[in-house]
XYZ file of C-alpha atoms in Angstrom:
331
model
C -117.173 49.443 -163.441
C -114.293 48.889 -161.111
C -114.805 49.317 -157.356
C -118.745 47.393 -157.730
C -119.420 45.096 -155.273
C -122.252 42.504 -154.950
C -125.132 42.749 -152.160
C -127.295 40.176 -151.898
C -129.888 38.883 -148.654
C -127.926 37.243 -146.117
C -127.286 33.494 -145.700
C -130.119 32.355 -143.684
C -133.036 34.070 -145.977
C -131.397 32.572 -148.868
C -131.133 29.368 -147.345
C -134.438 29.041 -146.064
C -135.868 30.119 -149.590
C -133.446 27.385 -150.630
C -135.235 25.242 -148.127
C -138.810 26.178 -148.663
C -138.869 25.786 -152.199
C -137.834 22.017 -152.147
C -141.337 21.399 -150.933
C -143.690 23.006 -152.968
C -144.527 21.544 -156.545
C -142.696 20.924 -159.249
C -144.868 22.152 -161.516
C -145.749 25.080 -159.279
C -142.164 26.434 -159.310
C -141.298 26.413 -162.896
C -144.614 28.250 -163.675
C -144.030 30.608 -160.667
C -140.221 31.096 -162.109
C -142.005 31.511 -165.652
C -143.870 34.395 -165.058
C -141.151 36.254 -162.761
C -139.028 36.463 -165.683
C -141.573 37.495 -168.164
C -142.243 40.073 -165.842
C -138.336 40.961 -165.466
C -138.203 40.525 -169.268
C -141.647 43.611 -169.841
C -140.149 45.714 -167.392
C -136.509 45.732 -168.794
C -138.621 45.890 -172.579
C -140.217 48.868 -171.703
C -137.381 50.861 -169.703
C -135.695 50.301 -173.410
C -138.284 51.667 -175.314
C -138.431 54.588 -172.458
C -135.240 55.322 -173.341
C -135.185 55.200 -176.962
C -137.582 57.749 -176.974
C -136.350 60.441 -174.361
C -132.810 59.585 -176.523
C -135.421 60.881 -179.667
C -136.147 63.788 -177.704
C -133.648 65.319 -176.313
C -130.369 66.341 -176.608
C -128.903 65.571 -173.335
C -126.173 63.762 -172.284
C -126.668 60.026 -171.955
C -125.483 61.008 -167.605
C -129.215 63.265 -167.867
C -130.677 60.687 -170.227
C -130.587 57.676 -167.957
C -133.756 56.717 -166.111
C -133.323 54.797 -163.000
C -134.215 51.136 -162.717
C -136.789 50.011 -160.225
C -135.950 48.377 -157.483
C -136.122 44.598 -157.681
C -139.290 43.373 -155.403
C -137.995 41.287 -153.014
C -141.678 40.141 -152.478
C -142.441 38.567 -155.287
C -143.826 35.735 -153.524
C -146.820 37.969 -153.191
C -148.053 37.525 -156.858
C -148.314 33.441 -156.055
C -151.378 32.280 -157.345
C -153.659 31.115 -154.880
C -153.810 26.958 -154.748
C -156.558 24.888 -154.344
C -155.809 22.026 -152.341
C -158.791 19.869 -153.292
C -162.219 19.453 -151.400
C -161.330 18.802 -147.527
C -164.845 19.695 -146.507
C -165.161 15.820 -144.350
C -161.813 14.885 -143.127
C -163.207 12.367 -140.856
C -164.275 10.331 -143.458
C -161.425 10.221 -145.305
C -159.128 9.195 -142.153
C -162.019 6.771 -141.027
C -160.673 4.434 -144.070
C -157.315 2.322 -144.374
C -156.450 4.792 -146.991
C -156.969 7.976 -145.079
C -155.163 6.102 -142.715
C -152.046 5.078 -144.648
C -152.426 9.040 -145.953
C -152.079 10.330 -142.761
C -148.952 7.991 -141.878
C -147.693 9.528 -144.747
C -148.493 13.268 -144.081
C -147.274 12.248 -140.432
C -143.591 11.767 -141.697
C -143.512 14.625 -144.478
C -144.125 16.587 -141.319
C -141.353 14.654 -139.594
C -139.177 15.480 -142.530
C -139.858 19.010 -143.071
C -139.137 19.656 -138.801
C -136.185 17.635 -139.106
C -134.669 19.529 -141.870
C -135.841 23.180 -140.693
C -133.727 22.358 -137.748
C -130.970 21.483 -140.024
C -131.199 24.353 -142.069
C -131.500 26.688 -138.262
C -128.646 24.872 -137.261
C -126.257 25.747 -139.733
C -127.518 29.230 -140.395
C -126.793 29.752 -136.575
C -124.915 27.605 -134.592
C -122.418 25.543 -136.817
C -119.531 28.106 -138.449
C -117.946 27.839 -141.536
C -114.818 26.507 -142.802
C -111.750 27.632 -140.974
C -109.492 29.296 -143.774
C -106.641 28.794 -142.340
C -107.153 24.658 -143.124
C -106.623 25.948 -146.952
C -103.460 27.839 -145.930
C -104.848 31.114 -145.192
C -101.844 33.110 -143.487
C -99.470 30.518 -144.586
C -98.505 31.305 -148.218
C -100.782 29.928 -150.105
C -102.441 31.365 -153.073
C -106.604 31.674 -153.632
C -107.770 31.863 -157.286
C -110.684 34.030 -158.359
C -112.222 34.221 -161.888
C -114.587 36.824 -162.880
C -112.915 38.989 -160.100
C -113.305 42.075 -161.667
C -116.678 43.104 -160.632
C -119.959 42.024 -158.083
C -119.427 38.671 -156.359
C -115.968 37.857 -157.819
C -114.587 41.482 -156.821
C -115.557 40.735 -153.056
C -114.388 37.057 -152.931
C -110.724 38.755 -153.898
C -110.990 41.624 -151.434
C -112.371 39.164 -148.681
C -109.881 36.624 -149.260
C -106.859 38.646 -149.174
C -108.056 39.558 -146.040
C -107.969 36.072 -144.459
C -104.403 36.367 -145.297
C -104.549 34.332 -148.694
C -102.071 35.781 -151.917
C -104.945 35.847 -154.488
C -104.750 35.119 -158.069
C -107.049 37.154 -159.930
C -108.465 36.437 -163.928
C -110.801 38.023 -165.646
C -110.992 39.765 -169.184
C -110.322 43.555 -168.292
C -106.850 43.779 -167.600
C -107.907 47.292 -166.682
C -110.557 46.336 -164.139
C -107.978 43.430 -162.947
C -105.160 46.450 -161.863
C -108.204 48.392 -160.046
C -108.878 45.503 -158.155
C -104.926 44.684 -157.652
C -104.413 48.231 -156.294
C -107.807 47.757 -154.327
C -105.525 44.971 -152.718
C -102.606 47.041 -152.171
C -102.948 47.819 -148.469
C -103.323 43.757 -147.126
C -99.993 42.369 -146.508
C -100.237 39.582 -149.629
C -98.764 39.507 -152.902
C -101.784 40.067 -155.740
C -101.332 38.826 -159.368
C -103.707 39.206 -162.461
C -104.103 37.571 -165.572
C -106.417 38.731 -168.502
C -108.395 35.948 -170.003
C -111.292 35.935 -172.454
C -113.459 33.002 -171.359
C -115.718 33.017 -173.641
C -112.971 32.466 -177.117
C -112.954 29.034 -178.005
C -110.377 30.110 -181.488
C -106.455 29.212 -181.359
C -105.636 31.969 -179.677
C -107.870 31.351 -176.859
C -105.569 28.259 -176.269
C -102.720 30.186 -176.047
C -104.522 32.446 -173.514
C -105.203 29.207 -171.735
C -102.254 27.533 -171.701
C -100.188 30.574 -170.410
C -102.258 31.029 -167.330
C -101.610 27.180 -166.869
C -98.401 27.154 -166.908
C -98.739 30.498 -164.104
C -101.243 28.625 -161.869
C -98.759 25.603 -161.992
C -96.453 27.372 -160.435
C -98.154 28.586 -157.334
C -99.331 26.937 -154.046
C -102.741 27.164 -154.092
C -104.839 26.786 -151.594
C -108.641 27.803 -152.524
C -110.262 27.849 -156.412
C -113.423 30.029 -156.637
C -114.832 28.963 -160.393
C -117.040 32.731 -160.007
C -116.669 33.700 -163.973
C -120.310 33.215 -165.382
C -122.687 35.302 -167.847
C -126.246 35.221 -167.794
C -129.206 36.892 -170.742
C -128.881 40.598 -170.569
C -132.875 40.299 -170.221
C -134.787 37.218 -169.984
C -135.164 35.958 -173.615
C -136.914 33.141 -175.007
C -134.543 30.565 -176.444
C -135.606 31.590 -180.077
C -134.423 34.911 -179.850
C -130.823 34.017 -178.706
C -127.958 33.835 -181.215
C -125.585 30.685 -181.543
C -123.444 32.946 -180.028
C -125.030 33.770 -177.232
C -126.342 30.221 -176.216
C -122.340 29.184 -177.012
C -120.763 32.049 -174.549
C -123.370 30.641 -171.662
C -122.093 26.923 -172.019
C -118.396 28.036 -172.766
C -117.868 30.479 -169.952
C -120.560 28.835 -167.376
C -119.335 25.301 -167.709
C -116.614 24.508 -169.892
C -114.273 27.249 -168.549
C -115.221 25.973 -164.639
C -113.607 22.828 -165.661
C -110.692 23.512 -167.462
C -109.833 25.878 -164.300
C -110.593 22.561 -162.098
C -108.438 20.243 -164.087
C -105.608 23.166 -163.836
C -105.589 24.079 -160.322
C -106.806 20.513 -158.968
C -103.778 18.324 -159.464
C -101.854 20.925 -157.129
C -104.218 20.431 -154.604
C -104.132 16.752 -154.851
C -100.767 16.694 -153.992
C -100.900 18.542 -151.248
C -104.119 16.820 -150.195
C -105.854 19.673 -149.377
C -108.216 22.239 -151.085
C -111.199 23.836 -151.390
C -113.088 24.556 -154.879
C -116.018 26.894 -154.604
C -118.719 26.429 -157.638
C -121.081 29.875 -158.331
C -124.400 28.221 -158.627
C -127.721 29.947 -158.946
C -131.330 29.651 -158.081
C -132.046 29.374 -161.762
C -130.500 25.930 -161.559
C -132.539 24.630 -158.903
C -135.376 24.440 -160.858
C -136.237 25.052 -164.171
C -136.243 28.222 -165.192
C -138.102 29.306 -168.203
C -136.810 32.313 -170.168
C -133.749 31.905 -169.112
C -133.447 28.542 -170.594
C -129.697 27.982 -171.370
C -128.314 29.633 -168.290
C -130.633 28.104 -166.228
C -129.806 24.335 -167.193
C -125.804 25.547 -167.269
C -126.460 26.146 -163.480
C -128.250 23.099 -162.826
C -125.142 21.005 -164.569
C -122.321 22.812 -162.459
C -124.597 22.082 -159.206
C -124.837 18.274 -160.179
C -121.205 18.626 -161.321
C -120.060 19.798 -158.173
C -121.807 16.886 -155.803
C -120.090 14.082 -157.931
C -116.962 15.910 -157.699
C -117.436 16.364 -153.814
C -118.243 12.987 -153.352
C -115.229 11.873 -155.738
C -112.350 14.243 -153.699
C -113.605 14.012 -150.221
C -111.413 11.050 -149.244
C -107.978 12.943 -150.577
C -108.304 15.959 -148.599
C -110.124 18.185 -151.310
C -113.407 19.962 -150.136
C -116.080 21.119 -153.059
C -119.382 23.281 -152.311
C -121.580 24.864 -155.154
C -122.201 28.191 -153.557
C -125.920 28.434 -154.162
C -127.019 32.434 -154.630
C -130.619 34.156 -155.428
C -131.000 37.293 -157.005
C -127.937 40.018 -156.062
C -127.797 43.551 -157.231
C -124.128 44.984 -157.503
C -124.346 48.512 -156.536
């Protein structure tokens, strides 16, 4: 509904997380990953089936009917099963040999490598800031483009941007939503223009849709692209269950729509040689992510998409990050 805006752990947690993750097992992650979504999947099963039956029951309005939704656990981590690391029981003998010894070399520089990149990651959660807006034309007339900006992370990446002093583009389905975000826009001094869009139609008239907000974005200055439209399962599903539909609205608005708003806004930015395209990512494209199978490898294609088109850009002026988020609750 309008006026929702996304919460989620701050930078630092996230990327440490981020960080952490990259060195424990593949294996261990996917099956760690596996059962948090099963679990996400029974409770969301059985609030259903909760409800179905007080909606047998009673004759209440669906306001008195509604049963609140637990809290996500941020602790998850907790439910880890415990590793075993193998039989260390004499370490002396396994160092006393040129093995152990060209082990421990080895051990001695993942160390090296994990110290070196914690101070990375404390460095830039601390010390190094972020990128100066006003490079992208913040304050100067330009214009930032949002998609998805309706609602959650989208909503806030409009608000925030106008803000910096950006004029802010804004597309997203509800055209209704889209003028409660517009008048939540109405006190910065920048102009604020919407376009409804359906990015999930892939008919003729879809095209139409697409080629009229072309032909808008084409006319505008624009400074900053953030590609934030994206749908996930409404529950965690195994891939059997989903509908061609379904599967086809992850790909289409996750992926396909991302880069048909790329190769619209991009050649702007190319001529001005300058620009900064901001990818929504998600953890459930960092590694696989089991019952959430299509959305998860969507993910892991935009993140993989987004370093080959950094590297690509970089020498013409044009800056690309996949913004990498965890779990956020919109409240």
């Amino acid at each position: 509904m309008p006026g929702v805006t996304a919460t989620t752990t701050p930078y630092w947690p996230q990327a440490f997380m981020s960080w952490f993750i990259g060195y424990l097992p593949r294996w261990f992650t996917i099956r760690w990953t596996h059962n948090l979504h099963i679990d996400i999947r029974k409770r969301a099963l059985k609030k259903r089936e909760r409800e179905a039956a007080l909606a047998a029951k009673t004759k209440y309005s669906r306001a008195h009917r509604e049963l609140p939704t637990p809290r996500f656990q941020t602790h998850q981590l907790s439910r880890l099963s415990t590793l075993s690391f193998g039989n260390m029981s004499d370490p002396q003998n396994l160092l006393s040999s040129s093995a152990g010894l060209a082990l421990a070399a080895i051990g001695a520089l993942s160390v090296s490598c994990f110290a070196w990149n914690f101070i990375k990651l404390v460095t830039k959660s601390f010390i190094l800031s972020g990128y100066n807006l006003k490079k992208f034309g913040a304050k100067n007339g330009r214009w930032a483009v949002v998609t998805g900006a309706t609602d959650g992370i989208g909503r806030e990446f409009a608000l925030q941007l106008a803000k910096a002093g950006f004029n802010v583009y804004l597309a997203s389905r509800s055209m209704d939503k889209l003028e409660a975000v517009h008048d939540a826009n109405s006190g910065s001094n920048v102009q604020v223009q919407v376009h409804a869009i359906d990015f999930s139609r892939r008919d003729a008239q879809a095209e139409g849709e697409w080629s009229r907000l072309g032909d808008a974005l084409k006319k505008l200055d624009i400074g900053v692209l953030v590609n934030n439209a994206g749908k996930s399962y409404d529950i965690p599903a195994y891939f059997d269950e989903l509908t061609t539909q379904e599967s086809e609205d992850i790909v289409q608005i996750n992926i396909n729509a991302t880069m048909r708003m790329t190769q619209i806004v991009l050649p702007g930015m190319l001529a001005k040689k300058n620009g900064l395209i901001l990818n929504m990512g998600s953890f459930a494209g960092s590694v696989p992510s089991p019952v959430l199978t299509t959305y998860s490898a969507s993910k892991a294609l935009l993140s993989t998409w987004s370093q080959a088109l950094a590297e690509e850009y970089k020498s013409r002026g044009i800056v690309v990050s996949h913004v990498h988020t965890y779990f956020v609750v919109s409240a």
